[in-house]
């Protein structure tokens, strides 16, 4: 790794001040992506500002209309939360299958969405659930927040502090994981509420996570596994790499959508 200077933040304001004073600083939370990237010399930040000890960034709270999850809350905490299991069970299930136990007990929801890996699980849940991403400066709808491969609407020095999620008892996630990394080769999150059906896909899109309008329309007409399996996904909008062709991923999207709906159907 390249030489870097480590700072431990005591509050969100302290973290913001420290990162603003850095030449090329990065926020460090779980470090599940940043530290391996640094070890491979693909990133060389001048400073690391550790926010894992900031209490205001931790915890899960019910908010009447849903959930507020602190950005430094680990995947294991999301998976094990009784509140999440009751108000957004698909999100708890998703978090419980991220990586391995080591990753789940160190990685955080805020770090994952801020990194916006195109194969990460949380972005699909954020889009399908209509989440709001809260930062130290503003509030952003998930559809405004995720802008492309490894890209978000975050400005320089802006810090994700929490996510707010409307309650959705009828939601489920299914993914086909890469057997080595456990990242999604295709993951589909389905959320059904009085407002209709929302479906988001991760791991397959050439431009990252996306809403799948075809699946939404098919499931709005007939909320059945058969309808999910019959919806078309255009291969020319998907990733093709050493792990699978775009056509293969198009088929995976249909299969994962069917499995997610089957979970909700009983």
XYZ file of C-alpha atoms in Angstrom:
266
model
C 0.000 0.000 0.000
C 1.023 3.584 -0.523
C 1.715 5.781 2.494
C -1.428 7.344 3.945
C -2.384 9.283 7.079
C -5.067 7.829 9.338
C -7.603 10.000 11.214
C -10.346 8.847 13.591
C -13.447 11.055 13.456
C -15.496 11.641 16.599
C -18.597 13.103 14.913
C -20.061 13.710 11.474
C -18.976 17.355 11.664
C -15.479 16.287 12.692
C -15.309 13.840 9.769
C -16.436 16.526 7.341
C -13.836 18.958 8.662
C -11.066 16.382 8.485
C -11.900 15.264 4.954
C -12.116 18.900 3.798
C -8.593 19.510 5.078
C -7.137 16.523 3.212
C -5.425 16.752 -0.145
C -7.061 13.564 -1.397
C -8.882 12.002 1.527
C -11.307 9.094 1.645
C -13.932 8.143 4.200
C -13.172 4.761 5.784
C -16.024 2.724 7.194
C -15.915 -1.058 6.857
C -13.114 -0.810 4.317
C -14.277 -3.908 2.455
C -13.604 -2.312 -0.930
C -11.286 0.591 -0.199
C -8.560 -1.331 1.648
C -8.199 -4.130 -0.953
C -8.114 -1.464 -3.664
C -5.317 0.302 -1.831
C -3.429 -2.960 -1.360
C -3.591 -3.511 -5.112
C -2.285 0.050 -5.601
C -5.375 0.995 -7.554
C -6.102 3.797 -5.080
C -3.697 5.960 -3.112
C -5.596 8.451 -0.916
C -3.457 10.872 1.023
C -5.614 10.418 4.126
C -8.209 8.037 5.555
C -10.926 9.420 7.833
C -12.373 6.579 9.910
C -16.066 7.047 10.803
C -16.680 3.651 12.422
C -16.645 5.190 15.911
C -19.202 7.917 15.171
C -22.331 6.989 17.131
C -24.617 9.192 15.038
C -23.879 6.999 12.021
C -24.907 3.760 13.720
C -28.144 2.001 14.525
C -31.567 1.160 13.151
C -34.715 3.030 14.176
C -38.378 2.737 13.271
C -39.713 6.067 12.055
C -43.461 5.479 11.948
C -43.531 5.236 8.180
C -40.521 2.990 7.838
C -36.882 2.646 8.846
C -33.855 4.855 9.312
C -30.561 2.971 9.118
C -27.310 4.684 10.044
C -24.631 4.594 7.363
C -22.112 2.819 9.621
C -24.545 0.006 10.429
C -23.079 -3.340 9.395
C -24.678 -5.846 7.051
C -24.946 -8.297 9.951
C -26.859 -5.749 12.011
C -29.275 -5.094 9.137
C -29.782 -8.823 8.636
C -30.395 -9.467 12.330
C -32.658 -6.501 13.060
C -36.184 -7.473 14.094
C -37.407 -4.104 12.820
C -35.941 -4.688 9.369
C -37.250 -8.254 9.263
C -40.745 -6.997 10.031
C -40.890 -3.802 7.965
C -38.643 -4.737 5.023
C -37.940 -8.483 5.161
C -36.364 -8.547 1.709
C -33.703 -6.106 2.881
C -32.837 -8.287 5.886
C -32.566 -11.317 3.626
C -30.361 -9.408 1.184
C -27.989 -8.247 3.929
C -27.710 -11.769 5.314
C -26.250 -13.075 2.059
C -23.646 -10.400 1.349
C -20.145 -11.853 1.083
C -19.146 -14.037 4.019
C -19.463 -13.593 7.816
C -16.276 -11.495 7.974
C -17.611 -9.084 5.368
C -21.063 -8.941 6.962
C -19.626 -8.018 10.355
C -17.331 -5.287 8.987
C -18.960 -3.934 5.842
C -21.550 -1.170 6.172
C -24.641 -0.143 4.273
C -23.362 3.412 3.807
C -20.030 2.275 2.455
C -21.696 -0.075 0.005
C -24.065 2.455 -1.513
C -21.415 5.206 -1.583
C -19.121 2.891 -3.557
C -21.982 1.797 -5.847
C -20.289 -1.303 -7.179
C -22.361 -2.432 -10.193
C -22.673 -5.901 -8.636
C -23.451 -4.790 -5.071
C -26.762 -5.837 -3.518
C -27.958 -2.769 -1.598
C -28.442 -0.437 -4.599
C -31.194 -2.709 -5.962
C -33.001 -2.597 -2.619
C -32.662 1.179 -2.392
C -34.216 1.660 -5.844
C -36.995 -0.893 -5.442
C -37.961 0.323 -1.966
C -37.919 3.996 -2.942
C -35.289 4.821 -0.342
C -33.920 8.253 0.493
C -30.171 8.652 0.907
C -29.343 11.148 3.654
C -25.996 12.955 3.683
C -24.458 15.621 5.900
C -25.654 18.199 3.351
C -28.927 17.029 1.782
C -31.435 14.277 1.028
C -31.485 12.397 -2.268
C -33.947 9.913 -3.725
C -32.201 6.651 -4.604
C -32.944 7.220 -8.290
C -31.037 10.515 -8.114
C -28.219 9.067 -6.039
C -27.020 6.198 -8.248
C -25.672 7.680 -11.473
C -23.487 5.010 -13.106
C -20.784 2.389 -12.616
C -19.094 3.220 -9.311
C -20.632 6.684 -9.586
C -23.062 8.545 -7.353
C -24.377 12.074 -6.958
C -22.129 12.611 -3.920
C -20.115 15.797 -4.097
C -16.514 16.147 -2.981
C -16.350 15.685 0.794
C -20.046 14.818 1.144
C -20.745 12.005 3.627
C -23.612 9.497 3.590
C -25.116 9.520 7.086
C -28.215 7.313 6.794
C -30.776 5.705 4.532
C -34.514 6.071 5.058
C -36.763 3.312 3.762
C -40.565 3.207 3.607
C -42.051 0.120 5.214
C -42.691 -2.669 2.706
C -43.650 -6.026 4.164
C -44.061 -7.528 0.683
C -40.526 -7.406 -0.694
C -37.999 -10.042 -1.644
C -34.572 -10.406 -3.214
C -33.034 -13.176 -5.249
C -29.548 -13.230 -6.720
C -27.220 -15.529 -8.589
C -23.885 -14.986 -6.845
C -20.470 -15.289 -8.365
C -19.173 -18.402 -6.561
C -15.866 -16.739 -5.686
C -16.796 -13.180 -4.684
C -20.476 -13.664 -3.762
C -21.222 -10.488 -5.714
C -24.376 -10.694 -7.804
C -24.046 -11.764 -11.420
C -27.706 -10.836 -11.458
C -29.830 -9.812 -8.489
C -33.487 -8.795 -8.577
C -35.306 -6.963 -5.774
C -39.109 -6.912 -5.975
C -41.219 -4.623 -3.776
C -45.029 -4.631 -3.811
C -47.102 -1.988 -2.056
C -50.323 -0.013 -2.439
C -48.410 2.227 -4.824
C -47.705 -0.651 -7.197
C -44.746 -2.890 -8.005
C -41.148 -1.720 -8.181
C -38.356 -3.948 -9.476
C -34.633 -3.191 -9.524
C -31.771 -5.194 -10.985
C -28.133 -5.256 -9.924
C -25.089 -7.119 -11.217
C -26.259 -7.134 -14.824
C -26.703 -3.567 -16.100
C -24.020 -2.055 -18.327
C -24.588 1.240 -16.495
C -25.068 -0.252 -13.053
C -28.246 -0.759 -11.042
C -31.537 -0.003 -12.799
C -35.312 -0.128 -12.503
C -36.805 -2.809 -14.756
C -39.939 -1.272 -16.282
C -40.810 -4.411 -18.231
C -40.907 -6.523 -15.095
C -42.848 -3.846 -13.235
C -45.506 -3.717 -15.930
C -45.761 -7.496 -16.200
C -46.095 -7.944 -12.447
C -48.582 -5.075 -12.139
C -50.861 -6.991 -14.501
C -50.252 -10.411 -12.990
C -48.175 -10.809 -9.851
C -47.081 -14.362 -10.570
C -43.777 -16.163 -11.093
C -44.866 -16.919 -14.644
C -45.336 -13.240 -15.429
C -41.894 -12.463 -14.009
C -40.263 -15.184 -16.079
C -41.953 -14.012 -19.267
C -40.810 -10.370 -19.099
C -38.134 -9.496 -21.644
C -34.724 -8.090 -20.718
C -32.741 -6.619 -23.609
C -29.257 -8.121 -23.692
C -27.734 -5.048 -25.356
C -28.183 -3.091 -22.117
C -26.371 -5.676 -19.980
C -22.793 -6.529 -19.003
C -20.843 -9.142 -20.910
C -17.597 -10.316 -19.283
C -15.543 -13.390 -18.380
C -18.206 -14.482 -15.892
C -21.100 -14.505 -18.332
C -22.402 -13.038 -21.553
C -25.097 -10.387 -21.734
C -27.512 -13.021 -23.052
C -26.716 -15.258 -20.079
C -27.361 -12.406 -17.679
C -30.652 -11.595 -19.421
C -31.774 -15.128 -18.651
C -30.515 -14.828 -15.065
C -32.618 -11.688 -14.558
C -35.759 -13.591 -15.575
C -34.890 -16.531 -13.330
C -34.056 -14.343 -10.313
C -37.216 -12.265 -10.796
C -39.260 -15.465 -10.841
C -37.607 -16.679 -7.637
C -38.175 -13.344 -5.865
C -41.873 -13.384 -6.760
C -42.141 -17.031 -5.688
C -40.907 -16.021 -2.235
C -43.681 -13.441 -1.979
C -46.291 -15.807 -3.386
C -45.821 -18.241 -0.610
